[in-house]
Tab-separated table of N, CA and C in Angstrom:
chain	number	residue	atom	x	y	z
A	229	UNK	N	0.831	-1.164	0.000
A	229	UNK	CA	0.000	0.000	0.000
A	229	UNK	C	0.888	1.243	0.000
A	230	UNK	N	0.702	2.088	-1.006
A	230	UNK	CA	1.491	3.309	-1.159
A	230	UNK	C	1.227	4.277	-0.012
A	231	UNK	N	2.313	4.835	0.537
A	231	UNK	CA	2.187	5.860	1.571
A	231	UNK	C	2.282	7.224	0.891
A	232	UNK	N	1.163	7.926	0.837
A	232	UNK	CA	1.072	9.229	0.180
A	232	UNK	C	1.671	10.316	1.072
A	233	UNK	N	1.796	11.519	0.527
A	233	UNK	CA	2.314	12.627	1.327
A	233	UNK	C	1.417	12.891	2.536
A	234	UNK	N	0.104	12.724	2.369
A	234	UNK	CA	-0.803	12.954	3.492
A	234	UNK	C	-0.585	11.918	4.593
A	235	UNK	N	-0.397	10.650	4.199
A	235	UNK	CA	-0.154	9.596	5.188
A	235	UNK	C	1.192	9.821	5.856
A	236	UNK	N	2.207	10.133	5.066
A	236	UNK	CA	3.537	10.389	5.626
A	236	UNK	C	3.500	11.553	6.606
A	237	UNK	N	2.769	12.603	6.262
A	237	UNK	CA	2.653	13.768	7.135
A	237	UNK	C	2.024	13.379	8.475
A	238	UNK	N	0.987	12.564	8.433
A	238	UNK	CA	0.349	12.107	9.671
A	238	UNK	C	1.312	11.248	10.496
A	239	UNK	N	2.101	10.400	9.824
A	239	UNK	CA	3.082	9.579	10.539
A	239	UNK	C	4.169	10.446	11.169
A	240	UNK	N	4.609	11.472	10.441
A	240	UNK	CA	5.602	12.405	10.993
A	240	UNK	C	5.038	13.074	12.245
A	241	UNK	N	3.760	13.422	12.206
A	241	UNK	CA	3.106	14.071	13.344
A	241	UNK	C	2.803	13.097	14.481
A	242	UNK	N	3.037	11.796	14.227
A	242	UNK	CA	2.753	10.795	15.249
A	242	UNK	C	1.281	10.467	15.378
A	243	UNK	N	0.493	10.848	14.383
A	243	UNK	CA	-0.957	10.629	14.429
A	243	UNK	C	-1.291	9.324	13.687
A	244	UNK	N	-1.196	8.217	14.408
A	244	UNK	CA	-1.435	6.907	13.802
A	244	UNK	C	-2.894	6.728	13.388
A	245	UNK	N	-3.804	7.339	14.110
A	245	UNK	CA	-5.226	7.227	13.774
A	245	UNK	C	-5.489	7.894	12.426
A	246	UNK	N	-5.017	9.126	12.263
A	246	UNK	CA	-5.230	9.848	11.005
A	246	UNK	C	-4.526	9.125	9.855
A	247	UNK	N	-3.297	8.676	10.076
A	247	UNK	CA	-2.569	7.940	9.037
A	247	UNK	C	-3.349	6.699	8.631
A	248	UNK	N	-3.890	6.000	9.625
A	248	UNK	CA	-4.671	4.797	9.353
A	248	UNK	C	-5.945	5.081	8.589
A	249	UNK	N	-6.620	6.176	8.945
A	249	UNK	CA	-7.844	6.548	8.230
A	249	UNK	C	-7.536	6.877	6.774
A	250	UNK	N	-6.457	7.620	6.551
A	250	UNK	CA	-6.088	8.007	5.188
A	250	UNK	C	-5.670	6.805	4.342
A	251	UNK	N	-4.937	5.880	4.945
A	251	UNK	CA	-4.423	4.730	4.205
A	251	UNK	C	-5.356	3.524	4.258
A	252	UNK	N	-6.371	3.614	5.119
A	252	UNK	CA	-7.292	2.495	5.341
A	252	UNK	C	-6.539	1.249	5.799
A	253	UNK	N	-5.597	1.494	6.712
A	253	UNK	CA	-4.746	0.459	7.289
A	253	UNK	C	-4.532	0.815	8.749
A	254	UNK	N	-4.402	-0.182	9.602
A	254	UNK	CA	-4.099	0.067	11.008
A	254	UNK	C	-2.585	0.088	11.197
A	255	UNK	N	-2.062	1.235	11.638
A	255	UNK	CA	-0.639	1.382	11.915
A	255	UNK	C	-0.411	1.173	13.411
A	256	UNK	N	0.462	0.230	13.749
A	256	UNK	CA	0.798	0.004	15.144
A	256	UNK	C	1.811	1.025	15.632
A	257	UNK	N	2.010	1.042	16.936
A	257	UNK	CA	2.925	1.992	17.564
A	257	UNK	C	4.347	1.874	17.030
A	258	UNK	N	4.724	0.703	16.512
A	258	UNK	CA	6.066	0.515	15.961
A	258	UNK	C	6.384	1.461	14.819
A	259	UNK	N	5.366	1.986	14.160
A	259	UNK	CA	5.605	2.928	13.062
A	259	UNK	C	6.134	4.263	13.560
A	260	UNK	N	5.929	4.554	14.833
A	260	UNK	CA	6.446	5.805	15.385
A	260	UNK	C	7.970	5.783	15.510
A	261	UNK	N	8.554	4.608	15.606
A	261	UNK	CA	10.009	4.499	15.716
A	261	UNK	C	10.715	4.971	14.449
A	262	UNK	N	9.999	4.999	13.335
A	262	UNK	CA	10.604	5.388	12.061
A	262	UNK	C	10.164	6.773	11.603
A	263	UNK	N	9.819	7.641	12.553
A	263	UNK	CA	9.381	8.981	12.179
A	263	UNK	C	10.443	9.731	11.385
A	264	UNK	N	11.724	9.487	11.691
A	264	UNK	CA	12.809	10.114	10.917
A	264	UNK	C	12.700	9.727	9.439
A	265	UNK	N	12.355	8.462	9.176
A	265	UNK	CA	12.225	7.981	7.792
A	265	UNK	C	11.021	8.616	7.114
A	266	UNK	N	9.900	8.693	7.837
A	266	UNK	CA	8.702	9.303	7.242
A	266	UNK	C	8.970	10.768	6.910
A	267	UNK	N	9.689	11.460	7.787
A	267	UNK	CA	10.045	12.850	7.533
A	267	UNK	C	10.945	12.952	6.297
A	268	UNK	N	11.931	12.076	6.203
A	268	UNK	CA	12.845	12.066	5.061
A	268	UNK	C	12.093	11.815	3.760
A	269	UNK	N	11.215	10.804	3.758
A	269	UNK	CA	10.438	10.488	2.552
A	269	UNK	C	9.467	11.618	2.204
A	270	UNK	N	8.877	12.248	3.202
A	270	UNK	CA	7.965	13.364	2.957
A	270	UNK	C	8.706	14.518	2.292
A	271	UNK	N	9.897	14.831	2.769
A	271	UNK	CA	10.705	15.887	2.148
A	271	UNK	C	11.031	15.510	0.702
A	272	UNK	N	11.429	14.263	0.472
A	272	UNK	CA	11.733	13.819	-0.894
A	272	UNK	C	10.532	14.011	-1.814
A	273	UNK	N	9.347	13.598	-1.355
A	273	UNK	CA	8.142	13.706	-2.185
A	273	UNK	C	7.709	15.151	-2.384
A	274	UNK	N	7.889	15.966	-1.367
A	274	UNK	CA	7.515	17.375	-1.476
A	274	UNK	C	8.422	18.083	-2.471
A	275	UNK	N	9.714	17.781	-2.411
A	275	UNK	CA	10.673	18.410	-3.323
A	275	UNK	C	10.532	17.894	-4.748
A	276	UNK	N	10.148	16.617	-4.908
A	276	UNK	CA	10.033	16.023	-6.236
A	276	UNK	C	8.861	15.047	-6.271
A	277	UNK	N	7.653	15.554	-6.584
A	277	UNK	CA	6.478	14.683	-6.640
A	277	UNK	C	6.629	13.536	-7.644
A	278	UNK	N	7.575	13.648	-8.574
A	278	UNK	CA	7.826	12.582	-9.541
A	278	UNK	C	8.367	11.307	-8.899
A	279	UNK	N	8.774	11.408	-7.638
A	279	UNK	CA	9.272	10.219	-6.928
A	279	UNK	C	8.134	9.383	-6.352
A	280	UNK	N	6.906	9.895	-6.477
A	280	UNK	CA	5.751	9.157	-5.961
A	280	UNK	C	5.719	7.771	-6.598
A	281	UNK	N	5.428	6.794	-5.793
A	281	UNK	CA	5.383	5.420	-6.277
A	281	UNK	C	6.690	4.678	-6.103
A	282	UNK	N	7.741	5.397	-5.746
A	282	UNK	CA	9.048	4.757	-5.565
A	282	UNK	C	9.477	4.643	-4.110
A	283	UNK	N	8.958	5.455	-3.233
A	283	UNK	CA	9.615	5.620	-1.943
A	283	UNK	C	9.088	4.792	-0.779
A	284	UNK	N	7.803	4.792	-0.534
A	284	UNK	CA	7.332	4.203	0.721
A	284	UNK	C	6.012	3.466	0.545
A	285	UNK	N	6.021	2.233	1.023
A	285	UNK	CA	4.831	1.385	1.012
A	285	UNK	C	4.681	0.745	2.387
A	286	UNK	N	3.453	0.526	2.789
A	286	UNK	CA	3.195	-0.251	4.003
A	286	UNK	C	3.041	-1.712	3.594
A	287	UNK	N	3.668	-2.609	4.350
A	287	UNK	CA	3.436	-4.048	4.194
A	287	UNK	C	2.143	-4.333	4.929
A	288	UNK	N	1.232	-4.974	4.250
A	288	UNK	CA	-0.058	-5.266	4.849
A	288	UNK	C	-0.256	-6.774	4.874
A	289	UNK	N	-0.780	-7.278	5.979
A	289	UNK	CA	-1.077	-8.699	6.114
A	289	UNK	C	-2.294	-9.016	5.255
A	290	UNK	N	-2.068	-9.679	4.123
A	290	UNK	CA	-3.147	-9.988	3.180
A	290	UNK	C	-4.164	-10.966	3.764
A	291	UNK	N	-3.769	-11.721	4.783
A	291	UNK	CA	-4.671	-12.702	5.381
A	291	UNK	C	-5.430	-12.154	6.586
A	292	UNK	N	-5.190	-10.896	6.936
A	292	UNK	CA	-5.855	-10.292	8.084
A	292	UNK	C	-7.344	-10.171	7.789
A	293	UNK	N	-8.162	-10.724	8.647
A	293	UNK	CA	-9.613	-10.699	8.434
A	293	UNK	C	-10.315	-9.625	9.266
A	294	UNK	N	-9.536	-8.760	9.904
A	294	UNK	CA	-10.130	-7.689	10.704
A	294	UNK	C	-10.825	-6.662	9.842
A	295	UNK	N	-11.505	-5.734	10.482
A	295	UNK	CA	-12.241	-4.703	9.742
A	295	UNK	C	-11.292	-3.773	8.994
A	296	UNK	N	-10.088	-3.605	9.516
A	296	UNK	CA	-9.088	-2.779	8.847
A	296	UNK	C	-7.782	-3.572	8.839
A	297	UNK	N	-7.176	-3.776	7.656
A	297	UNK	CA	-5.939	-4.559	7.612
A	297	UNK	C	-4.840	-3.901	8.435
A	298	UNK	N	-3.930	-4.724	8.938
A	298	UNK	CA	-2.824	-4.232	9.764
A	298	UNK	C	-1.569	-4.068	8.919
A	299	UNK	N	-0.875	-2.957	9.136
A	299	UNK	CA	0.442	-2.757	8.536
A	299	UNK	C	1.435	-3.499	9.426
A	300	UNK	N	2.226	-4.378	8.835
A	300	UNK	CA	3.169	-5.196	9.593
A	300	UNK	C	4.612	-4.737	9.393
A	301	UNK	N	4.801	-3.764	8.507
A	301	UNK	CA	6.127	-3.239	8.228
A	301	UNK	C	6.046	-2.284	7.055
A	302	UNK	N	7.204	-1.980	6.492
A	302	UNK	CA	7.223	-1.068	5.351
A	302	UNK	C	8.383	-1.430	4.427
A	303	UNK	N	8.270	-0.992	3.205
A	303	UNK	CA	9.324	-1.216	2.224
A	303	UNK	C	9.194	-0.202	1.112
A	304	UNK	N	10.188	-0.194	0.270
A	304	UNK	CA	10.159	0.714	-0.867
A	304	UNK	C	11.536	0.803	-1.492
A	305	UNK	N	11.674	1.793	-2.319
A	305	UNK	CA	12.939	2.064	-2.988
A	305	UNK	C	13.535	3.329	-2.381
A	306	UNK	N	14.837	3.464	-2.473
A	306	UNK	CA	15.472	4.686	-1.974
A	306	UNK	C	15.190	5.853	-2.897
A	307	UNK	N	14.687	5.573	-4.075
A	307	UNK	CA	14.334	6.593	-5.047
A	307	UNK	C	14.102	5.940	-6.391
A	308	UNK	N	13.757	6.743	-7.389
A	308	UNK	CA	13.591	6.199	-8.740
A	308	UNK	C	14.941	5.716	-9.280
A	309	UNK	N	14.942	5.039	-10.411
A	309	UNK	CA	16.208	4.545	-10.973
A	309	UNK	C	17.202	5.680	-11.213
A	310	UNK	N	18.477	5.392	-10.935
A	310	UNK	CA	19.512	6.389	-11.215
A	310	UNK	C	19.863	6.352	-12.701
A	311	UNK	N	20.867	7.085	-13.106
A	311	UNK	CA	21.250	7.178	-14.515
A	311	UNK	C	21.688	5.866	-15.136
A	312	UNK	N	22.104	4.909	-14.299
A	312	UNK	CA	22.520	3.595	-14.800
A	312	UNK	C	21.381	2.576	-14.729
A	313	UNK	N	20.210	3.001	-14.291
A	313	UNK	CA	19.070	2.095	-14.215
A	313	UNK	C	19.015	1.272	-12.935
A	314	UNK	N	19.716	1.711	-11.897
A	314	UNK	CA	19.747	0.975	-10.632
A	314	UNK	C	18.747	1.568	-9.648
A	315	UNK	N	18.027	0.680	-8.949
A	315	UNK	CA	17.179	1.067	-7.834
A	315	UNK	C	17.639	0.289	-6.610
A	316	UNK	N	17.551	0.943	-5.445
A	316	UNK	CA	17.918	0.275	-4.198
A	316	UNK	C	16.671	0.049	-3.366
A	317	UNK	N	16.547	-1.159	-2.837
A	317	UNK	CA	15.388	-1.508	-2.028
A	317	UNK	C	15.699	-1.373	-0.546
A	318	UNK	N	14.651	-1.168	0.219
A	318	UNK	CA	14.739	-1.149	1.668
A	318	UNK	C	13.450	-1.716	2.223
A	319	UNK	N	13.520	-2.342	3.386
A	319	UNK	CA	12.342	-2.960	3.980
A	319	UNK	C	12.585	-3.158	5.468
A	320	UNK	N	11.499	-3.198	6.217
A	320	UNK	CA	11.582	-3.436	7.653
A	320	UNK	C	10.255	-4.018	8.116
A	321	UNK	N	10.335	-5.076	8.908
A	321	UNK	CA	9.145	-5.701	9.476
A	321	UNK	C	9.128	-5.377	10.970
A	322	UNK	N	7.971	-4.977	11.470
A	322	UNK	CA	7.853	-4.702	12.899
A	322	UNK	C	8.197	-5.971	13.687
A	323	UNK	N	8.906	-5.828	14.804
A	323	UNK	CA	9.387	-7.005	15.552
A	323	UNK	C	8.322	-8.067	15.837
A	324	UNK	N	7.129	-7.652	16.174
A	324	UNK	CA	6.089	-8.626	16.522
A	324	UNK	C	5.549	-9.404	15.321
A	325	UNK	N	5.965	-9.027	14.105
A	325	UNK	CA	5.488	-9.704	12.896
A	325	UNK	C	6.604	-10.420	12.134
A	326	UNK	N	7.774	-10.478	12.718
A	326	UNK	CA	8.920	-11.084	12.023
A	326	UNK	C	8.801	-12.604	11.970
A	327	UNK	N	9.576	-13.178	11.040
A	327	UNK	CA	9.682	-14.624	10.833
A	327	UNK	C	8.372	-15.237	10.330
A	328	UNK	N	7.658	-14.453	9.521
A	328	UNK	CA	6.405	-14.935	8.933
A	328	UNK	C	6.396	-14.788	7.414
A	329	UNK	N	7.547	-14.403	6.840
A	329	UNK	CA	7.648	-14.305	5.383
A	329	UNK	C	7.321	-12.946	4.797
A	330	UNK	N	7.015	-11.958	5.628
A	330	UNK	CA	6.651	-10.640	5.100
A	330	UNK	C	7.811	-9.976	4.367
A	331	UNK	N	9.016	-10.070	4.904
A	331	UNK	CA	10.167	-9.418	4.262
A	331	UNK	C	10.448	-10.056	2.907
A	332	UNK	N	10.444	-11.388	2.839
A	332	UNK	CA	10.689	-12.055	1.552
A	332	UNK	C	9.611	-11.693	0.540
A	333	UNK	N	8.364	-11.657	0.979
A	333	UNK	CA	7.279	-11.277	0.071
A	333	UNK	C	7.470	-9.845	-0.419
A	334	UNK	N	7.942	-8.973	0.452
A	334	UNK	CA	8.173	-7.577	0.072
A	334	UNK	C	9.325	-7.468	-0.915
A	335	UNK	N	10.420	-8.182	-0.672
A	335	UNK	CA	11.545	-8.167	-1.622
A	335	UNK	C	11.073	-8.664	-2.982
A	336	UNK	N	10.305	-9.745	-3.005
A	336	UNK	CA	9.795	-10.272	-4.279
A	336	UNK	C	8.933	-9.231	-4.992
A	337	UNK	N	8.077	-8.541	-4.247
A	337	UNK	CA	7.203	-7.524	-4.852
A	337	UNK	C	8.006	-6.324	-5.345
A	338	UNK	N	9.006	-5.904	-4.588
A	338	UNK	CA	9.834	-4.773	-5.031
A	338	UNK	C	10.598	-5.134	-6.304
A	339	UNK	N	11.110	-6.341	-6.376
A	339	UNK	CA	11.804	-6.782	-7.600
A	339	UNK	C	10.817	-6.813	-8.761
A	340	UNK	N	9.604	-7.312	-8.517
A	340	UNK	CA	8.584	-7.350	-9.574
A	340	UNK	C	8.263	-5.946	-10.061
A	341	UNK	N	8.105	-5.009	-9.130
A	341	UNK	CA	7.805	-3.621	-9.525
A	341	UNK	C	8.959	-3.016	-10.309
A	342	UNK	N	10.184	-3.292	-9.885
A	342	UNK	CA	11.355	-2.777	-10.608
A	342	UNK	C	11.390	-3.354	-12.020
A	343	UNK	N	11.118	-4.641	-12.147
A	343	UNK	CA	11.151	-5.294	-13.456
A	343	UNK	C	10.076	-4.745	-14.394
A	344	UNK	N	8.986	-4.265	-13.829
A	344	UNK	CA	7.896	-3.723	-14.637
A	344	UNK	C	8.135	-2.270	-15.037
A	345	UNK	N	9.221	-1.689	-14.562
A	345	UNK	CA	9.510	-0.275	-14.833
A	345	UNK	C	10.563	-0.141	-15.919
A	346	UNK	N	10.204	0.484	-17.034
A	346	UNK	CA	11.183	0.667	-18.110
A	346	UNK	C	12.423	1.410	-17.607
A	347	UNK	N	13.553	0.972	-18.039
A	347	UNK	CA	14.800	1.637	-17.687
A	347	UNK	C	15.491	1.069	-16.465
A	348	UNK	N	14.804	0.242	-15.681
A	348	UNK	CA	15.448	-0.361	-14.512
A	348	UNK	C	16.206	-1.605	-14.978
A	349	UNK	N	17.488	-1.642	-14.648
A	349	UNK	CA	18.322	-2.780	-15.040
A	349	UNK	C	18.860	-3.562	-13.847
A	350	UNK	N	19.001	-2.880	-12.694
A	350	UNK	CA	19.661	-3.485	-11.539
A	350	UNK	C	18.904	-3.156	-10.263
A	351	UNK	N	18.820	-4.154	-9.377
A	351	UNK	CA	18.235	-3.957	-8.050
A	351	UNK	C	19.356	-4.144	-7.039
A	352	UNK	N	19.446	-3.214	-6.094
A	352	UNK	CA	20.506	-3.231	-5.078
A	352	UNK	C	19.878	-3.337	-3.690
A	353	UNK	N	20.618	-3.995	-2.797
A	353	UNK	CA	20.287	-4.014	-1.368
A	353	UNK	C	21.581	-3.790	-0.607
A	354	UNK	N	21.582	-2.857	0.317
A	354	UNK	CA	22.745	-2.572	1.166
A	354	UNK	C	22.402	-3.007	2.582
A	355	UNK	N	23.221	-3.914	3.140
A	355	UNK	CA	22.871	-4.557	4.408
A	355	UNK	C	24.088	-4.596	5.318
A	356	UNK	N	23.878	-4.241	6.589
A	356	UNK	CA	24.955	-4.375	7.577
A	356	UNK	C	25.380	-5.837	7.673
A	357	UNK	N	26.675	-6.109	7.817
A	357	UNK	CA	27.131	-7.497	7.878
A	357	UNK	C	26.575	-8.276	9.065
A	358	UNK	N	26.161	-7.578	10.128
A	358	UNK	CA	25.617	-8.277	11.296
A	358	UNK	C	24.098	-8.443	11.238
A	359	UNK	N	23.473	-8.019	10.154
A	359	UNK	CA	22.028	-8.141	10.007
A	359	UNK	C	21.712	-9.489	9.346
A	360	UNK	N	21.826	-10.525	10.141
A	360	UNK	CA	21.673	-11.895	9.657
A	360	UNK	C	20.296	-12.118	9.036
A	361	UNK	N	19.262	-11.559	9.639
A	361	UNK	CA	17.906	-11.752	9.128
A	361	UNK	C	17.745	-11.159	7.732
A	362	UNK	N	18.283	-9.969	7.516
A	362	UNK	CA	18.154	-9.339	6.201
A	362	UNK	C	19.006	-10.060	5.161
A	363	UNK	N	20.166	-10.523	5.567
A	363	UNK	CA	20.992	-11.311	4.644
A	363	UNK	C	20.266	-12.584	4.243
A	364	UNK	N	19.588	-13.227	5.188
A	364	UNK	CA	18.813	-14.430	4.879
A	364	UNK	C	17.619	-14.093	3.989
A	365	UNK	N	17.050	-12.911	4.187
A	365	UNK	CA	15.892	-12.502	3.387
A	365	UNK	C	16.230	-12.427	1.909
A	366	UNK	N	17.386	-11.866	1.560
A	366	UNK	CA	17.711	-11.713	0.132
A	366	UNK	C	18.295	-12.980	-0.485
A	367	UNK	N	18.674	-13.952	0.354
A	367	UNK	CA	19.208	-15.215	-0.169
A	367	UNK	C	18.141	-15.876	-1.048
A	368	UNK	N	18.548	-16.398	-2.163
A	368	UNK	CA	17.617	-17.052	-3.069
A	368	UNK	C	17.005	-16.123	-4.097
A	369	UNK	N	17.316	-14.825	-4.024
A	369	UNK	CA	16.784	-13.867	-4.996
A	369	UNK	C	17.805	-13.507	-6.069
A	370	UNK	N	18.954	-14.160	-6.063
A	370	UNK	CA	19.942	-13.912	-7.109
A	370	UNK	C	20.842	-12.725	-6.877
A	371	UNK	N	20.903	-12.212	-5.657
A	371	UNK	CA	21.799	-11.094	-5.352
A	371	UNK	C	23.236	-11.590	-5.230
A	372	UNK	N	24.162	-10.755	-5.675
A	372	UNK	CA	25.590	-11.035	-5.586
A	372	UNK	C	26.264	-9.921	-4.796
A	373	UNK	N	27.177	-10.295	-3.907
A	373	UNK	CA	27.928	-9.302	-3.139
A	373	UNK	C	28.880	-8.583	-4.096
A	374	UNK	N	28.746	-7.246	-4.207
A	374	UNK	CA	29.555	-6.491	-5.174
A	374	UNK	C	30.448	-5.446	-4.525
A	375	UNK	N	30.348	-5.266	-3.202
A	375	UNK	CA	31.207	-4.275	-2.564
A	375	UNK	C	30.737	-3.920	-1.179
A	376	UNK	N	31.314	-2.833	-0.666
A	376	UNK	CA	30.993	-2.333	0.662
A	376	UNK	C	30.866	-0.820	0.598
A	377	UNK	N	30.184	-0.269	1.600
A	377	UNK	CA	30.085	1.185	1.720
A	377	UNK	C	29.932	1.544	3.183
A	378	UNK	N	30.200	2.803	3.492
A	378	UNK	CA	29.999	3.301	4.843
A	378	UNK	C	28.763	4.179	4.835
A	379	UNK	N	27.789	3.824	5.669
A	379	UNK	CA	26.563	4.595	5.801
A	379	UNK	C	26.640	5.389	7.100
A	380	UNK	N	26.311	6.680	7.035
A	380	UNK	CA	26.404	7.556	8.205
A	380	UNK	C	25.544	7.058	9.371
A	381	UNK	N	24.440	6.396	9.079
A	381	UNK	CA	23.549	5.907	10.128
A	381	UNK	C	23.883	4.481	10.542
A	382	UNK	N	24.058	3.599	9.566
A	382	UNK	CA	24.198	2.171	9.843
A	382	UNK	C	25.635	1.681	9.930
A	383	UNK	N	26.598	2.499	9.526
A	383	UNK	CA	27.988	2.053	9.521
A	383	UNK	C	28.285	1.216	8.286
A	384	UNK	N	29.132	0.189	8.445
A	384	UNK	CA	29.532	-0.651	7.316
A	384	UNK	C	28.333	-1.408	6.766
A	385	UNK	N	28.188	-1.361	5.457
A	385	UNK	CA	27.147	-2.120	4.773
A	385	UNK	C	27.774	-2.889	3.622
A	386	UNK	N	27.298	-4.100	3.417
A	386	UNK	CA	27.654	-4.864	2.230
A	386	UNK	C	26.657	-4.500	1.138
A	387	UNK	N	27.146	-4.380	-0.076
A	387	UNK	CA	26.301	-4.040	-1.218
A	387	UNK	C	26.059	-5.304	-2.025
A	388	UNK	N	24.782	-5.573	-2.277
A	388	UNK	CA	24.369	-6.716	-3.084
A	388	UNK	C	23.560	-6.191	-4.271
A	389	UNK	N	23.789	-6.795	-5.439
A	389	UNK	CA	23.032	-6.404	-6.625
A	389	UNK	C	22.616	-7.641	-7.400
A	390	UNK	N	21.603	-7.442	-8.223
A	390	UNK	CA	21.141	-8.473	-9.139
A	390	UNK	C	20.542	-7.772	-10.348
A	391	UNK	N	20.616	-8.424	-11.503
A	391	UNK	CA	19.906	-7.855	-12.650
A	391	UNK	C	18.409	-7.849	-12.340
A	392	UNK	N	17.698	-6.862	-12.857
A	392	UNK	CA	16.271	-6.784	-12.571
A	392	UNK	C	15.558	-8.045	-13.055
A	393	UNK	N	16.014	-8.594	-14.156
A	393	UNK	CA	15.465	-9.857	-14.677
A	393	UNK	C	16.607	-10.848	-14.749
A	394	UNK	N	16.483	-11.929	-14.001
A	394	UNK	CA	17.519	-12.959	-14.031
A	394	UNK	C	17.397	-13.787	-15.294
A	395	UNK	N	18.540	-14.234	-15.851
A	395	UNK	CA	18.457	-15.101	-17.034
A	395	UNK	C	17.754	-16.406	-16.674
A	396	UNK	N	17.021	-16.933	-17.636
A	396	UNK	CA	16.344	-18.216	-17.410
A	396	UNK	C	17.359	-19.336	-17.513
A	397	UNK	N	17.193	-20.315	-16.640
A	397	UNK	CA	18.081	-21.485	-16.711
A	397	UNK	C	17.629	-22.379	-17.848
A	398	UNK	N	18.596	-22.950	-18.532
A	398	UNK	CA	18.289	-23.888	-19.615
A	398	UNK	C	17.777	-25.191	-19.016
A	399	UNK	N	16.772	-25.813	-19.643
A	399	UNK	CA	16.270	-27.099	-19.145
A	399	UNK	C	17.415	-28.118	-19.097
A	400	UNK	N	17.467	-28.856	-18.005
A	400	UNK	CA	18.482	-29.880	-17.856
A	400	UNK	C	19.824	-29.355	-17.385
A	401	UNK	N	19.932	-28.053	-17.135
A	401	UNK	CA	21.214	-27.473	-16.706
A	401	UNK	C	21.472	-27.729	-15.263
């Protein structure tokens, strides 16, 4: 579920009720921990509305039978494709919803969205070496370790990339 500027603004303000009404999703208190991210994404969208659709999505439990679906985490791209056709993915599952496949489903959906976008050639994920869960999440998606970088917030990160569309294996190979 796309997080619009109005939803992001409500999240920045800490108003989970208003954000939920706008998005028609129930946001748990865990979303308040990422207010810095909502503020960052809101600034990005305000400065460049063309980034809409690339930045922030709520992960929603598709099997939730409640009156309003629950957001179990969030994911998105760091921005639209760069000049080389690369997009970087990011995702986070709220602690109480982890180990249920939400992150893998989100990575699969982000790759699918990237593949459906003309001009995207590469999908990147940057992960701290001690983030075992995230490293396990991208395993099996065809990512290759291509380098390292220093992130001001997270410190050392390993860089993983994959072509947006993996080559098909030949039968019998």
